Tab-separated table of C-alpha atoms and ligand atoms in Angstrom:
chain	number	residue	atom	x	y	z
D	59	MET	CA	3.775	7.289	27.292
D	60	ARG	CA	0.914	5.683	25.476
D	61	ARG	CA	-1.151	8.037	23.517
D	62	ARG	CA	-4.421	7.351	21.888
D	63	LEU	CA	-3.953	7.518	18.149
D	64	ARG	CA	-7.077	8.538	16.438
D	65	LEU	CA	-7.168	7.385	12.873
D	66	LEU	CA	-9.180	8.277	9.888
D	67	LEU	CA	-10.329	5.729	7.406
D	68	ALA	CA	-8.148	5.503	4.363
D	69	ALA	CA	-10.859	6.840	2.105
D	70	THR	CA	-11.276	10.069	4.065
D	71	ALA	CA	-10.403	13.059	1.950
D	72	VAL	CA	-9.509	16.283	3.704
D	73	ALA	CA	-8.621	19.849	2.911
D	74	ALA	CA	-10.854	21.230	0.236
D	75	LEU	CA	-8.660	22.926	-2.307
D	76	PRO	CA	-8.629	26.710	-2.416
D	77	LEU	CA	-10.319	28.140	-5.464
D	78	GLY	CA	-8.024	29.576	-8.069
D	79	THR	CA	-5.090	27.295	-7.408
D	80	ALA	CA	-6.728	24.024	-8.363
D	81	ALA	CA	-4.528	23.482	-11.392
D	82	ALA	CA	-1.456	23.230	-9.185
D	83	GLU	CA	-3.077	21.206	-6.421
D	84	PRO	CA	-3.235	17.424	-6.198
D	85	ALA	CA	-6.695	15.903	-6.363
D	86	ALA	CA	-6.847	14.399	-2.908
D	87	VAL	CA	-4.903	13.826	0.255
D	88	ARG	CA	-5.522	10.893	2.582
D	89	VAL	CA	-4.699	11.057	6.268
D	90	ILE	CA	-2.863	7.842	7.116
D	91	ALA	CA	-2.354	8.761	10.784
D	92	GLN	CA	-2.834	11.801	12.979
D	93	ASN	CA	-2.527	12.950	16.599
D	94	LEU	CA	1.198	12.275	16.407
D	95	ALA	CA	3.884	14.652	17.667
D	96	TYR	CA	6.868	15.928	15.661
D	97	THR	CA	7.089	13.147	13.107
D	98	TRP	CA	10.541	13.295	11.507
D	99	GLY	CA	11.393	10.368	9.255
D	100	VAL	CA	9.830	7.342	7.594
D	101	GLY	CA	11.019	4.012	6.236
D	102	PHE	CA	9.159	1.053	4.790
D	103	LEU	CA	9.390	-2.664	5.471
D	104	PRO	CA	9.042	-5.368	2.811
D	105	ASP	CA	5.514	-6.163	4.044
D	106	GLY	CA	4.403	-2.645	3.034
D	107	SER	CA	4.151	-1.321	6.588
D	108	ALA	CA	5.903	1.885	7.622
D	109	LEU	CA	8.187	2.928	10.470
D	110	VAL	CA	7.862	6.591	11.470
D	111	THR	CA	10.031	8.394	14.003
D	112	GLU	CA	8.794	10.958	16.509
D	113	ARG	CA	11.529	13.419	17.447
D	114	ASN	CA	10.693	14.149	21.079
D	115	SER	CA	9.109	10.898	22.239
D	116	ALA	CA	11.982	8.825	20.756
D	117	ARG	CA	9.361	6.394	19.513
D	118	VAL	CA	9.511	4.445	16.285
D	119	LEU	CA	5.905	3.989	15.266
D	120	SER	CA	4.682	1.101	13.149
D	121	ILE	CA	1.936	1.983	10.683
D	122	LYS	CA	0.120	-0.915	9.054
D	123	GLY	CA	-2.731	0.317	6.944
D	124	THR	CA	-4.066	2.947	9.315
D	125	ALA	CA	-3.202	1.048	12.514
D	126	VAL	CA	-0.498	2.749	14.567
D	127	SER	CA	1.520	1.107	17.333
D	128	THR	CA	4.884	1.613	19.004
D	129	ALA	CA	7.501	-0.620	17.376
D	130	ALA	CA	10.428	0.628	19.485
D	131	THR	CA	11.527	3.406	21.795
D	132	ILE	CA	15.165	4.345	21.243
D	133	PRO	CA	17.114	4.580	24.521
D	134	GLY	CA	19.563	7.433	25.056
D	135	VAL	CA	17.754	10.006	22.936
D	136	ARG	CA	17.982	13.518	24.417
D	137	PRO	CA	15.461	15.710	22.628
D	138	GLY	CA	16.098	19.432	22.787
D	139	GLY	CA	15.703	22.223	20.265
D	140	GLU	CA	16.038	20.619	16.843
D	141	GLY	CA	17.580	17.466	18.289
D	142	GLY	CA	16.000	14.148	19.237
D	143	LEU	CA	15.114	11.014	17.303
D	144	LEU	CA	15.500	12.141	13.697
D	145	GLY	CA	16.009	10.060	10.544
D	146	ILE	CA	15.291	6.413	9.890
D	147	ALA	CA	16.248	4.061	7.053
D	148	VAL	CA	15.482	0.406	6.436
D	149	SER	CA	18.193	-1.847	5.083
D	150	PRO	CA	17.756	-2.684	1.396
D	151	ASN	CA	18.500	-6.252	2.526
D	152	TYR	CA	15.955	-6.102	5.349
D	153	ALA	CA	14.363	-9.441	4.437
D	154	SER	CA	17.663	-11.176	5.181
D	155	ASP	CA	19.447	-8.864	7.672
D	156	GLY	CA	16.588	-7.167	9.572
D	157	TRP	CA	18.531	-3.929	10.129
D	158	ILE	CA	16.832	-0.617	10.839
D	159	PHE	CA	18.994	2.522	11.084
D	160	VAL	CA	18.221	5.625	13.126
D	161	TYR	CA	19.939	8.992	13.578
D	162	TYR	CA	19.507	10.657	16.939
D	163	THR	CA	20.795	13.222	19.367
D	164	SER	CA	22.288	11.729	22.532
D	165	ALA	CA	23.627	13.456	25.643
D	166	SER	CA	27.001	13.952	23.968
D	167	ASP	CA	26.627	13.887	20.187
D	168	ASN	CA	24.508	13.000	17.207
D	169	ARG	CA	24.871	9.375	16.265
D	170	ILE	CA	23.700	6.641	13.953
D	171	ALA	CA	22.631	3.298	15.372
D	172	ARG	CA	21.197	0.148	13.906
D	173	PHE	CA	18.817	-2.307	15.491
D	174	LYS	CA	16.523	-5.216	14.825
D	175	LEU	CA	12.949	-5.054	16.072
D	176	GLY	CA	12.856	-6.247	19.657
D	177	GLN	CA	16.603	-5.752	20.193
D	178	ALA	CA	18.727	-2.931	21.596
D	179	PRO	CA	20.237	-0.416	19.128
D	180	GLN	CA	23.987	-0.542	18.511
D	181	PRO	CA	25.723	2.762	17.645
D	182	ILE	CA	27.689	2.503	14.391
D	183	VAL	CA	28.739	6.160	13.996
D	184	THR	CA	29.261	8.485	16.963
D	185	GLY	CA	30.770	11.950	17.333
D	186	ILE	CA	28.598	13.862	14.888
D	187	PRO	CA	28.529	17.326	16.514
D	188	LYS	CA	25.329	18.261	18.339
D	189	ALA	CA	23.814	21.556	19.422
D	190	ASN	CA	20.399	23.016	20.049
D	191	ILE	CA	20.191	23.725	16.324
D	192	HIS	CA	21.633	22.338	13.053
D	193	ASN	CA	21.749	18.661	13.910
D	194	GLY	CA	21.055	17.433	10.360
D	195	GLY	CA	19.566	13.967	10.747
D	196	ARG	CA	18.371	12.543	7.447
D	197	LEU	CA	19.267	8.944	6.566
D	198	ALA	CA	18.722	7.297	3.186
D	199	PHE	CA	20.015	4.338	1.237
D	200	GLY	CA	21.418	5.161	-2.165
D	201	PRO	CA	21.013	3.067	-5.298
D	202	ASP	CA	24.556	1.825	-4.573
D	203	GLY	CA	23.257	0.088	-1.429
D	204	HIS	CA	25.242	2.353	0.910
D	205	LEU	CA	23.793	4.428	3.746
D	206	TYR	CA	23.966	8.225	3.446
D	207	ALA	CA	23.489	10.727	6.271
D	208	GLY	CA	22.967	14.492	6.166
D	209	THR	CA	24.565	16.320	9.093
D	210	GLY	CA	24.574	19.927	10.334
D	211	ASP	CA	27.233	22.365	11.451
D	212	ALA	CA	25.870	22.195	15.024
D	213	ALA	CA	25.998	26.001	15.244
D	214	ASN	CA	29.773	25.976	14.696
D	215	THR	CA	30.305	27.080	11.112
D	216	ALA	CA	33.945	25.934	11.144
D	217	ASN	CA	32.780	22.309	11.228
D	218	SER	CA	31.500	22.466	7.653
D	219	GLN	CA	34.914	23.036	6.014
D	220	ASN	CA	36.836	20.897	8.516
D	221	PRO	CA	37.429	17.505	6.861
D	222	ASN	CA	38.016	15.956	10.279
D	223	SER	CA	34.603	16.960	11.612
D	224	LEU	CA	31.492	14.917	10.808
D	225	GLY	CA	29.418	18.121	11.039
D	226	GLY	CA	28.194	20.001	7.968
D	227	LYS	CA	28.682	16.994	5.707
D	228	ILE	CA	26.985	14.297	3.742
D	229	LEU	CA	28.368	10.975	4.973
D	230	ARG	CA	28.396	7.686	3.052
D	231	MET	CA	28.896	4.396	4.864
D	232	THR	CA	28.548	0.664	4.800
D	233	LEU	CA	25.862	-1.048	6.860
D	234	ASP	CA	28.288	-1.365	9.771
D	235	GLY	CA	29.118	2.351	9.738
D	236	LYS	CA	32.509	2.177	8.024
D	237	PRO	CA	33.542	4.515	5.182
D	238	ALA	CA	31.975	3.184	1.993
D	239	PRO	CA	34.436	1.973	-0.648
D	240	GLY	CA	35.340	4.780	-3.034
D	241	ASN	CA	34.649	7.682	-0.682
D	242	PRO	CA	36.745	10.676	-1.832
D	243	SER	CA	39.141	10.788	1.156
D	244	GLY	CA	38.710	7.285	2.505
D	245	THR	CA	36.727	8.664	5.427
D	246	LEU	CA	32.974	8.802	6.018
D	247	VAL	CA	32.865	12.222	4.335
D	248	TYR	CA	31.219	12.219	0.912
D	249	THR	CA	30.688	15.977	0.447
D	250	LEU	CA	31.441	18.997	2.636
D	251	GLY	CA	30.592	22.662	3.077
D	252	HIS	CA	26.990	22.102	4.129
D	253	ARG	CA	25.123	24.081	6.756
D	254	ASN	CA	22.309	21.695	7.687
D	255	VAL	CA	21.200	18.853	5.410
D	256	GLN	CA	17.821	17.257	6.156
D	257	GLY	CA	16.839	15.909	2.737
D	258	LEU	CA	18.421	13.211	0.522
D	259	ALA	CA	17.044	11.532	-2.611
D	260	TRP	CA	18.038	10.011	-5.966
D	261	ASP	CA	16.294	9.994	-9.310
D	262	SER	CA	15.850	7.062	-11.668
D	263	ARG	CA	19.138	7.806	-13.417
D	264	GLY	CA	21.072	7.844	-10.176
D	265	ARG	CA	21.464	11.602	-9.772
D	266	MET	CA	21.617	12.504	-6.080
D	267	PHE	CA	19.913	15.541	-4.577
D	268	ALA	CA	20.000	17.166	-1.132
D	269	SER	CA	18.128	20.002	0.516
D	270	GLU	CA	19.932	22.410	2.799
D	271	LEU	CA	18.655	24.989	5.247
D	272	GLY	CA	20.136	28.435	4.682
D	273	GLN	CA	20.846	30.966	7.397
D	274	ASN	CA	18.537	33.854	6.641
D	275	ARG	CA	18.706	34.456	2.905
D	276	GLN	CA	18.810	31.377	0.729
D	277	ASP	CA	17.840	27.736	1.159
D	278	GLU	CA	19.233	25.299	-1.374
D	279	LEU	CA	18.446	22.257	-3.463
D	280	ASN	CA	21.777	20.776	-4.518
D	281	GLN	CA	22.875	18.068	-6.883
D	282	ILE	CA	25.337	16.003	-4.884
D	283	VAL	CA	28.611	14.968	-6.493
D	284	ALA	CA	31.231	13.046	-4.501
D	285	GLY	CA	34.039	15.208	-3.156
D	286	SER	CA	32.315	18.507	-3.920
D	287	ASN	CA	32.338	21.493	-1.597
D	288	TYR	CA	28.987	23.253	-1.213
D	289	GLY	CA	30.413	26.483	0.140
D	290	TRP	CA	29.142	27.014	3.681
D	291	PRO	CA	29.980	29.240	5.529
D	292	THR	CA	31.644	31.319	2.792
D	293	CYS	CA	28.586	30.986	0.564
D	294	GLU	CA	24.897	30.873	1.301
D	295	GLY	CA	23.071	30.012	-1.891
D	296	ARG	CA	24.629	30.769	-5.267
D	297	CYS	CA	27.951	32.604	-5.179
D	298	ASN	CA	29.676	31.537	-8.415
D	299	ASP	CA	32.945	30.756	-6.644
D	300	THR	CA	34.921	28.132	-8.567
D	301	ARG	CA	35.876	26.384	-5.313
D	302	PHE	CA	32.246	25.603	-4.612
D	303	ARG	CA	29.327	23.922	-6.371
D	304	ASN	CA	26.334	26.191	-6.914
D	305	PRO	CA	22.879	24.990	-5.867
D	306	LEU	CA	20.418	23.895	-8.547
D	307	LEU	CA	17.745	26.030	-6.983
D	308	THR	CA	17.355	28.450	-4.090
D	309	TRP	CA	14.466	29.829	-2.096
D	310	THR	CA	14.216	32.472	0.578
D	311	THR	CA	14.155	30.955	4.043
D	312	ALA	CA	10.580	32.248	4.487
D	313	GLU	CA	9.448	30.353	1.395
D	314	ALA	CA	11.086	27.093	2.316
D	315	SER	CA	13.396	26.142	5.203
D	316	PRO	CA	13.509	22.683	3.632
D	317	SER	CA	13.667	19.293	5.297
D	318	GLY	CA	13.006	15.869	3.717
D	319	ILE	CA	12.823	15.379	-0.031
D	320	ALA	CA	11.649	12.618	-2.384
D	321	VAL	CA	11.810	11.959	-6.109
D	322	TYR	CA	8.358	11.015	-7.405
D	323	ASN	CA	7.190	10.910	-11.026
D	324	ASN	CA	10.338	12.725	-12.191
D	325	ASN	CA	9.881	15.618	-9.757
D	326	VAL	CA	11.788	16.383	-6.581
D	327	TYR	CA	9.329	17.113	-3.785
D	328	VAL	CA	10.833	19.331	-1.095
D	329	THR	CA	9.100	19.713	2.257
D	330	ALA	CA	9.139	23.176	3.804
D	331	LEU	CA	9.068	23.900	7.521
D	332	ARG	CA	8.840	27.660	7.834
D	333	GLY	CA	7.418	27.828	4.302
D	334	GLN	CA	4.587	25.442	5.279
D	335	ARG	CA	4.254	24.009	1.784
D	336	LEU	CA	5.442	21.221	-0.480
D	337	TRP	CA	7.641	22.347	-3.351
D	338	LYS	CA	7.309	20.336	-6.565
D	339	VAL	CA	10.468	20.699	-8.633
D	340	PRO	CA	10.432	19.140	-12.123
D	341	LEU	CA	13.579	17.290	-13.141
D	342	THR	CA	15.057	17.950	-16.564
D	343	ASP	CA	17.974	16.493	-18.507
D	344	SER	CA	20.260	19.286	-17.346
D	345	GLY	CA	18.870	19.998	-13.875
D	346	VAL	CA	15.544	21.333	-12.680
D	347	GLY	CA	12.675	23.422	-13.981
D	348	ASN	CA	10.504	25.973	-12.211
D	349	PRO	CA	9.136	24.880	-8.827
D	350	THR	CA	5.453	24.919	-7.883
D	351	ALA	CA	4.145	25.306	-4.317
D	352	LEU	CA	1.501	22.839	-3.070
D	353	TYR	CA	-0.660	22.873	0.105
D	354	GLN	CA	0.584	26.285	1.155
D	355	GLY	CA	-0.417	26.765	4.792
D	356	THR	CA	-2.803	23.801	4.748
D	357	TYR	CA	-0.886	21.371	6.949
D	358	GLY	CA	1.576	23.668	8.691
D	359	ARG	CA	5.236	22.728	8.814
D	360	LEU	CA	6.239	19.764	6.639
D	361	ARG	CA	9.162	17.541	7.685
D	362	ASP	CA	9.579	14.626	5.338
D	363	ALA	CA	8.436	13.131	2.064
D	364	ALA	CA	8.873	9.582	0.819
D	365	VAL	CA	7.569	7.310	-1.907
D	366	ALA	CA	5.510	4.580	-0.238
D	367	PRO	CA	5.175	0.987	-1.439
D	368	ASP	CA	1.675	1.786	-2.719
D	369	ARG	CA	3.332	4.322	-5.076
D	370	THR	CA	1.786	7.323	-3.352
D	371	LEU	CA	3.837	10.134	-1.886
D	372	TRP	CA	3.795	10.284	1.893
D	373	VAL	CA	4.304	13.573	3.703
D	374	LEU	CA	5.010	14.016	7.441
D	375	THR	CA	4.178	17.184	9.371
D	376	SER	CA	6.046	18.875	12.217
D	377	ASN	CA	3.787	21.156	14.207
D	378	GLY	CA	3.763	19.520	17.629
D	379	PRO	CA	0.750	18.018	19.366
D	380	SER	CA	-1.123	21.318	19.593
D	381	GLY	CA	0.277	23.108	16.559
D	382	VAL	CA	-2.588	22.397	14.156
D	383	ALA	CA	-5.912	20.591	14.524
D	384	GLY	CA	-5.394	16.841	14.675
D	385	GLY	CA	-1.753	17.098	15.726
D	386	ASP	CA	0.991	15.862	13.466
D	387	LYS	CA	0.004	13.692	10.561
D	388	VAL	CA	1.193	11.221	8.017
D	389	LEU	CA	-0.427	12.147	4.711
D	390	SER	CA	-0.649	10.286	1.405
D	391	THR	CA	-1.022	12.037	-1.938
D	392	ASP	CA	-0.632	11.413	-5.627
D	393	GLY	CA	1.647	14.438	-5.773
R	170	CA	CA1	25.750	25.874	-0.592
């Protein structure tokens, strides 16, 4: 279970930039941690340390500076395919309530649990459909203080338009897993018609964004508006159907296959799995501008992005222990 975690000093710069693309590339990337396996989500504690999930080991890693240790191992996680220990979010009231939230695949479903360090997790939402693929899994706290979750259709496309299924949705809940006040139908469902949502973020004016993995043509970046229907499975990408909200931006699945996202310096950063790059999408008054690709192929598959307390952008990789040299990494960049 214990694995030696080889760390690089914070000042170590890696990955010389390819000539000819320097204008679009950040100046430097620091490796915060490496020799990890399938990192999936990250949250930060008030002391500036980080909690990072590993999908298959079910471990929640603590990262303080560049020191990595196991903070918790979540019982009942059944990794398989895209499932396992997925998203993590730290309560905005952590200093007083101590709650940490995780999203994971169990033997029977996907679920959301909360726990305090050193104590057993308590499930607060169960019955999110599970499958080998399309388990969703992202958790994030909104500026309204409520917890949001991105779910997947669990390989059953009918889930996405079924208001009684928790699959293919964005959910919004209180800290005890109840429907948040003001939800459109009084249930946990905030938006529907999603295929597989693994990225959630808000900008400084409170606009909400979500990434969504397409089937084989178009991935999406959406602006999320309560009660909206995002079209799956009738639509993949933009289809100009008045019943559905069009995406802000689409990519081919080869260019993206997006997972976690973060808003940083008025850009949405979108991690790409199959696309093996970080998309930088400028925010404008009316929506988004033209995206730029960063680090293409340099770090393999990218799983999550988050703004760290030190005001750098952290990026998590998802290549497996032998996928790229140095295993999976937590990276820090100035974007
Ligand atoms: Ca859509």
